Short mmCIF file of C-alpha atoms and ligand atoms in Angstrom, two decimals:
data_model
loop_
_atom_site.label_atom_id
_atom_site.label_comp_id
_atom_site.label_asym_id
_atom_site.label_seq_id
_atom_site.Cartn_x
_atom_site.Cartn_y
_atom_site.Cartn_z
CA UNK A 731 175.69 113.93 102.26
CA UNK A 732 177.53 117.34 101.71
CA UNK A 733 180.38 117.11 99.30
CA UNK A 734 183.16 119.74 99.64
CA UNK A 735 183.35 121.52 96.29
CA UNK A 736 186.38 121.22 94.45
CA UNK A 737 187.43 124.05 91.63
CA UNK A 738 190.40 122.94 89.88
CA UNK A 739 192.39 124.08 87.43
CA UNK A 740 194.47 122.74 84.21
CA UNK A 741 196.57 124.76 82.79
CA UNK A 742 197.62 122.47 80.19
CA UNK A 743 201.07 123.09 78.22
CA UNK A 744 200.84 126.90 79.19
CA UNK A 745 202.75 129.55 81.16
CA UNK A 746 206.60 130.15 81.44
CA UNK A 747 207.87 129.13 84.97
CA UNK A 748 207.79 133.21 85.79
CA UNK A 749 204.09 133.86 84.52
CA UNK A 750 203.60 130.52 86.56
CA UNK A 751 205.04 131.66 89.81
CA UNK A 752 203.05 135.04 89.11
CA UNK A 753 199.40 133.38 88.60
CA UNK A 754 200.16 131.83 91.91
CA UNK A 755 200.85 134.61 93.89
CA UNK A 756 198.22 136.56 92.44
CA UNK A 757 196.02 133.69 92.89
CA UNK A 758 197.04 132.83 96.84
CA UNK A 759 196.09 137.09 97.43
CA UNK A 760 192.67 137.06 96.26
CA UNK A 761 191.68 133.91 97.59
CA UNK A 762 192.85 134.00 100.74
CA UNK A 763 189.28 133.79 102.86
CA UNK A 764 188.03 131.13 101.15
CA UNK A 765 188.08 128.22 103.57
CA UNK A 766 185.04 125.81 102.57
CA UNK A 767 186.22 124.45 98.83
CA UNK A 768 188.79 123.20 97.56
CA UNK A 769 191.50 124.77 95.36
CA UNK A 770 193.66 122.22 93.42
CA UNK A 771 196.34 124.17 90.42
CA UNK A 772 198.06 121.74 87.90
CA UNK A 773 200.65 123.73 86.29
CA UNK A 774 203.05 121.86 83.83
CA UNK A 775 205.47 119.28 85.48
CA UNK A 776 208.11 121.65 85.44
CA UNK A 777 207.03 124.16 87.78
CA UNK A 778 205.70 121.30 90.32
CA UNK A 779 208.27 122.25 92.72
CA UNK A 780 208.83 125.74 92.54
CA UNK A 781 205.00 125.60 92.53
CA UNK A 782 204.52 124.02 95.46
CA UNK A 783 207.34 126.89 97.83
CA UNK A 784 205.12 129.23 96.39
CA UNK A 785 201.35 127.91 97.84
CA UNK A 786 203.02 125.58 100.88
CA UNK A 787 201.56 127.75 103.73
CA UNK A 788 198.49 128.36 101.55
CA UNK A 789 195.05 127.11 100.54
CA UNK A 790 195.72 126.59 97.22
CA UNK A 791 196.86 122.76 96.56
CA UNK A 792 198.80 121.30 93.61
CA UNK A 793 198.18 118.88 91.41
CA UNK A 794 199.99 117.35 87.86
CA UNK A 795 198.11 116.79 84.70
CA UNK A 796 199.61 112.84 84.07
CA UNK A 797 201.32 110.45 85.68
CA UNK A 798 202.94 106.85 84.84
CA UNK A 799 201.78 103.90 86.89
CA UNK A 800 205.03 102.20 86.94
CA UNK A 801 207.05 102.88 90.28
CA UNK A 802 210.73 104.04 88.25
CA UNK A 803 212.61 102.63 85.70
CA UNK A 804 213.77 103.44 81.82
CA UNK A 805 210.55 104.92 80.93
CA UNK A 806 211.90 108.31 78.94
CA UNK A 807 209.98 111.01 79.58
CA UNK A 808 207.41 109.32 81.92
CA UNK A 809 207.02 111.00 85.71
CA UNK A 810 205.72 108.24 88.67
CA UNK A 811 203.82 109.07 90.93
CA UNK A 812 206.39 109.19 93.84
CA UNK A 813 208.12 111.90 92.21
CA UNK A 814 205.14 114.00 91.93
CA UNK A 815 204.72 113.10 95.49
CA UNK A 816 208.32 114.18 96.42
CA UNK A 817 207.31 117.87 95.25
CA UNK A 818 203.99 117.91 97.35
CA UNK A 819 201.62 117.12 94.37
CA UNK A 820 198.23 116.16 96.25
CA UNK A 821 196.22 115.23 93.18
CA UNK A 822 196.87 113.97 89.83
CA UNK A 823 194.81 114.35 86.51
CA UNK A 824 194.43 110.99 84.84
CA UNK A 825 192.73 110.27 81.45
CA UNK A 826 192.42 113.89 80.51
CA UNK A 827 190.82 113.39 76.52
CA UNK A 828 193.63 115.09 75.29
CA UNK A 829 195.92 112.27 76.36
CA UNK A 830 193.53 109.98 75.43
CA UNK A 831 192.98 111.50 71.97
CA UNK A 832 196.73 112.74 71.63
CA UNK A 833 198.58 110.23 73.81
CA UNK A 834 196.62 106.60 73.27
CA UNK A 835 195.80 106.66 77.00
CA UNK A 836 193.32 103.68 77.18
CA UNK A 837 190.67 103.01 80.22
CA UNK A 838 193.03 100.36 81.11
CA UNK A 839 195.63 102.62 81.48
CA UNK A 840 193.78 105.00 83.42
CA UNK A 841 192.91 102.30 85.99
CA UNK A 842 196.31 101.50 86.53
CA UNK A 843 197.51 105.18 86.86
CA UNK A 844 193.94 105.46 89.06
CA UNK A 845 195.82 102.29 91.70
CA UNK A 846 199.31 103.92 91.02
CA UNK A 847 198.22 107.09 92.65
CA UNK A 848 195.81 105.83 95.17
CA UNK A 849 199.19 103.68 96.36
CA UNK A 850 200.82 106.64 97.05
CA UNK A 851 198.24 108.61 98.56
CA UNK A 852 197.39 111.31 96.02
CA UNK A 853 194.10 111.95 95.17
CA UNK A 854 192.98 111.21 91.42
CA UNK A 855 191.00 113.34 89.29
CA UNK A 856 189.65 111.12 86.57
CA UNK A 857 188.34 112.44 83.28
CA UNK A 858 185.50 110.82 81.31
CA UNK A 859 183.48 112.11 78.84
CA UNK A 860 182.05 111.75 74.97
CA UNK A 861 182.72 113.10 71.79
CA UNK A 862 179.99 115.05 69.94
CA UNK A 863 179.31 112.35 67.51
CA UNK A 864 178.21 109.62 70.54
CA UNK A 865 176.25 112.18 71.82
CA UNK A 866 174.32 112.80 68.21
CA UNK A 867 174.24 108.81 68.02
CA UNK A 868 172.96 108.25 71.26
CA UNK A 869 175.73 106.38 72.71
CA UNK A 870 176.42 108.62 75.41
CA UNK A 871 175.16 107.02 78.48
CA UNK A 872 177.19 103.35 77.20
CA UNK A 873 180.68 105.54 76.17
CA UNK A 874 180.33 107.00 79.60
CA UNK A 875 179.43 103.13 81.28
CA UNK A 876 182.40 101.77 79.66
CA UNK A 877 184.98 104.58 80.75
CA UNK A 878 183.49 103.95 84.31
CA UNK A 879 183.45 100.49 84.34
CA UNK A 880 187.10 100.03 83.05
CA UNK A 881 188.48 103.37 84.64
CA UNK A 882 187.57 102.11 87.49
CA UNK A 883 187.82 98.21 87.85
CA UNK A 884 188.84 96.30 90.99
CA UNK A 885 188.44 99.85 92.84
CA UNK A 886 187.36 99.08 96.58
CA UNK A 887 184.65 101.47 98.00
CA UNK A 888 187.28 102.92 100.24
CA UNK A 889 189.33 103.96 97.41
CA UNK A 890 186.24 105.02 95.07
CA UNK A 891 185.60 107.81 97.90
CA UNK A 892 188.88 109.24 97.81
CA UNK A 893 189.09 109.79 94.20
CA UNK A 894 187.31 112.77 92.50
CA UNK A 895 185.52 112.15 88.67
CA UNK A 896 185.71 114.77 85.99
CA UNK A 897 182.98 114.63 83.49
CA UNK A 898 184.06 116.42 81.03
CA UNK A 899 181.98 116.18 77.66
CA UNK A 900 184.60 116.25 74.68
CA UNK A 901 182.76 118.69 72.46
CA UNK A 902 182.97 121.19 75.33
CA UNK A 903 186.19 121.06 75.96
CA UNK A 904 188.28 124.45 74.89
CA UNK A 905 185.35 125.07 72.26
CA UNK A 906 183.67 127.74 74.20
CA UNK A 907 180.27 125.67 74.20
CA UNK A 908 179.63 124.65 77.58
CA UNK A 909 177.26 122.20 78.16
CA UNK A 910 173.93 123.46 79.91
CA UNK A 911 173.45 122.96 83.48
CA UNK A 912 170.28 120.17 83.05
CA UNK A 913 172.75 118.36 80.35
CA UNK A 914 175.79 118.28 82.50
CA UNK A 915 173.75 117.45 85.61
CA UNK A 916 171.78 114.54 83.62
CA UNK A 917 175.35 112.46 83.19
CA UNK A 918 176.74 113.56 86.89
CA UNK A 919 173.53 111.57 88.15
CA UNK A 920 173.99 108.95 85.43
CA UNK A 921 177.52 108.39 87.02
CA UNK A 922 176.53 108.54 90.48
CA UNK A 923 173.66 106.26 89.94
CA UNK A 924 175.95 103.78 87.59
CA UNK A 925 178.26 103.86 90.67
CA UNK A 926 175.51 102.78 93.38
CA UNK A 927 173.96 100.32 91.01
CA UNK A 928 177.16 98.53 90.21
CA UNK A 929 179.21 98.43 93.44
CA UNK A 930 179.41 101.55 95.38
CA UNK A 931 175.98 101.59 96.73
CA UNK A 932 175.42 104.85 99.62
CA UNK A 933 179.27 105.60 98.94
CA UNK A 934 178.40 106.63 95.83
CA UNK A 935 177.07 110.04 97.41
CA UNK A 936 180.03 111.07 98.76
CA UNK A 937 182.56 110.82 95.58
CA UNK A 938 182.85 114.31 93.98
CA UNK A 939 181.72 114.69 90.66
CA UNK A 940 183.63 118.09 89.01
CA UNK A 941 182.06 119.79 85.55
CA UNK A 942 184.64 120.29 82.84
CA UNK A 943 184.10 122.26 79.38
CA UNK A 944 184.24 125.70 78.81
CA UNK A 945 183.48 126.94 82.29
CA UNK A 946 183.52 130.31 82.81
CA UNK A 947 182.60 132.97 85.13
CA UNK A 948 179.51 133.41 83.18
CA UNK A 949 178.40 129.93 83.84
CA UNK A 950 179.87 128.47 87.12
CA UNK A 951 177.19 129.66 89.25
CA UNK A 952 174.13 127.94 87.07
CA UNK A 953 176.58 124.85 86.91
CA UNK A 954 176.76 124.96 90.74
CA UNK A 955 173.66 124.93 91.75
CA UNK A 956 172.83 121.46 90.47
CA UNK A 957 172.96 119.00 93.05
CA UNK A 958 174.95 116.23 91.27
CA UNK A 959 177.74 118.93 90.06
CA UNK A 960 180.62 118.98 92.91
CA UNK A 961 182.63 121.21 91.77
CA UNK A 962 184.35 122.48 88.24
CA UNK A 963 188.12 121.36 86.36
CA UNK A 964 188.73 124.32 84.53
CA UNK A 965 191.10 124.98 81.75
CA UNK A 966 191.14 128.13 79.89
CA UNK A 967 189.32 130.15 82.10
CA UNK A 968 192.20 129.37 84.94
CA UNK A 969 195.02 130.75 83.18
CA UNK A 970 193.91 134.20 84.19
CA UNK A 971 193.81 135.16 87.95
CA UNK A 972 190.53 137.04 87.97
CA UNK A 973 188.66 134.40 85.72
CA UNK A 974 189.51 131.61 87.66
CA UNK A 975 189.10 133.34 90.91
CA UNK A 976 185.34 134.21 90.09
CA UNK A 977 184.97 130.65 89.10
CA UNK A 978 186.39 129.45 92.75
CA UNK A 979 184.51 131.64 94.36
CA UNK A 980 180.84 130.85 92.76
CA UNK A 981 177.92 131.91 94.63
CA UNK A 982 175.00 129.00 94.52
CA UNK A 983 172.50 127.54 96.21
CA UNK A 984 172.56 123.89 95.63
CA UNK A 985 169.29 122.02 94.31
CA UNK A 986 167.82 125.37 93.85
CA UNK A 987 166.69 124.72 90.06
C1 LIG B 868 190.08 120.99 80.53
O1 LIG B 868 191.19 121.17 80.06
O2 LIG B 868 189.91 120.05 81.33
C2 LIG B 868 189.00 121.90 80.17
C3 LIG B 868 187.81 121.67 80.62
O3 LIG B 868 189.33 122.96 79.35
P1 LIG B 868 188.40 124.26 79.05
O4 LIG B 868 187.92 124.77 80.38
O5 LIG B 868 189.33 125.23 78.37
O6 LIG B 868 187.28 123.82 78.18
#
């Protein structure tokens, strides 16, 4: 089943609202053509809505980097879902590591954000991944089972296919050491398979499974060309106009190594 590709980017606690504005409009001009994958930005909250006058006629969507799961009330400093909504937000990074690591996001809380957001019709973007020291121990494939299995509880298969999956391995992330293709494209197939196996079955093949660690020009094509890898969330490399345009416009032929 052909998966739209999906290059995304996170641009973390970065960027006055003026160099925000001006990575947009630099970014909407040279990607103007490119029709057949998806472009999702997720600036800091607030530029949401100057953000989104900027790309509205545009094929460049917007996304936030958190979200709370409660509808309103006197939660200080939280942002629900309906007001990222009210600015146009189509997608929504949940369970990013650093606000797991920083922020004591749990997998419980990232299933309720996960429902919170579904409710509302924005499209998730849910980040799992393992530290460097699971890897060396082996515990990789169960760190990754667990996120899944509690990220994800209760999700029907309806829902499951209109949420996206970041696997982003930890020890990649901002470090400059990307994981190789064959590593990052072993776990993507772990996932999708872990999704069939469990409850997904054949819907499993058409949720999008996005690389994130240290992708870069240099890499996104070798990255893309592995059939379980749907696409890329990108964080340092999409701060820059021409980096992150090379990376949404990859060249690959999928399944061809
Ligand atoms: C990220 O923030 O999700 C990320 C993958 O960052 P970087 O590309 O800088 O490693």
């Amino acid at each position: 089943m052909a998966r739209v590709p999906v290059i995304a980017g996170n641009w973390k606690m970065y960027k006055t609202q003026q160099e925000a504005i001006e990575l947009l409009m630099k970014l909407m001009e040279m990607n103007e053509t490119v029709s057949d994958r998806e472009i999702v930005v997720c600036p800091p909250f607030p530029f949401l809505g100057l953000a989104h006058q900027a790309v509205s006629h545009s094929n460049i969507k917007l996304g936030a980097q958190n979200c709370y799961f409660e509808k309103e009330g006197a939660y200080t400093g939280e942002v629900s879902v309906s007001m990222l909504k009210s600015v146009k937000c189509s997608h929504v990074i949940i369970g990013h590591s650093e606000r797991r690591q920083f922020f004591g996001e749990t997998d419980e809380s990232v299933n309720k954000k996960i429902k919170a957001a579904l409710a509302e019709g924005l499209t998730p973007i849910v980040c799992i991944g393992e530290t460097l020291a699971e890897r060396e121990e082996g515990r990789m494939m169960q760190v990754i089972k667990t996120q899944v299995e509690g990220g994800f509880s209760g999700l029907h298969k309806e829902e499951m296919q209109k949420l996206i999956i970041a696997y982003e391995p930890i020890w990649a992330i901002g470090t400059g050491k990307t994981a190789t293709p064959e590593q990052a494209e072993e776990v993507h197939a772990y996932i999708r398979k872990l999704l069939a196996d469990g409850w997904y079955g054949e819907t499993s093949e058409s949720i999008r499974i996005l690389y994130g660690g240290s992708v870069k020009p240099e890499n996104i094509d070798d990255l893309m060309e592995k059939l379980n890898i749907d696409g890329a969330l990108v964080g340092g490399a999409s701060l820059k106009a021409e980096s992150f345009t090379r990376i949404i416009q990859f060249q690959a032929k999928k399944g061809s190594n």
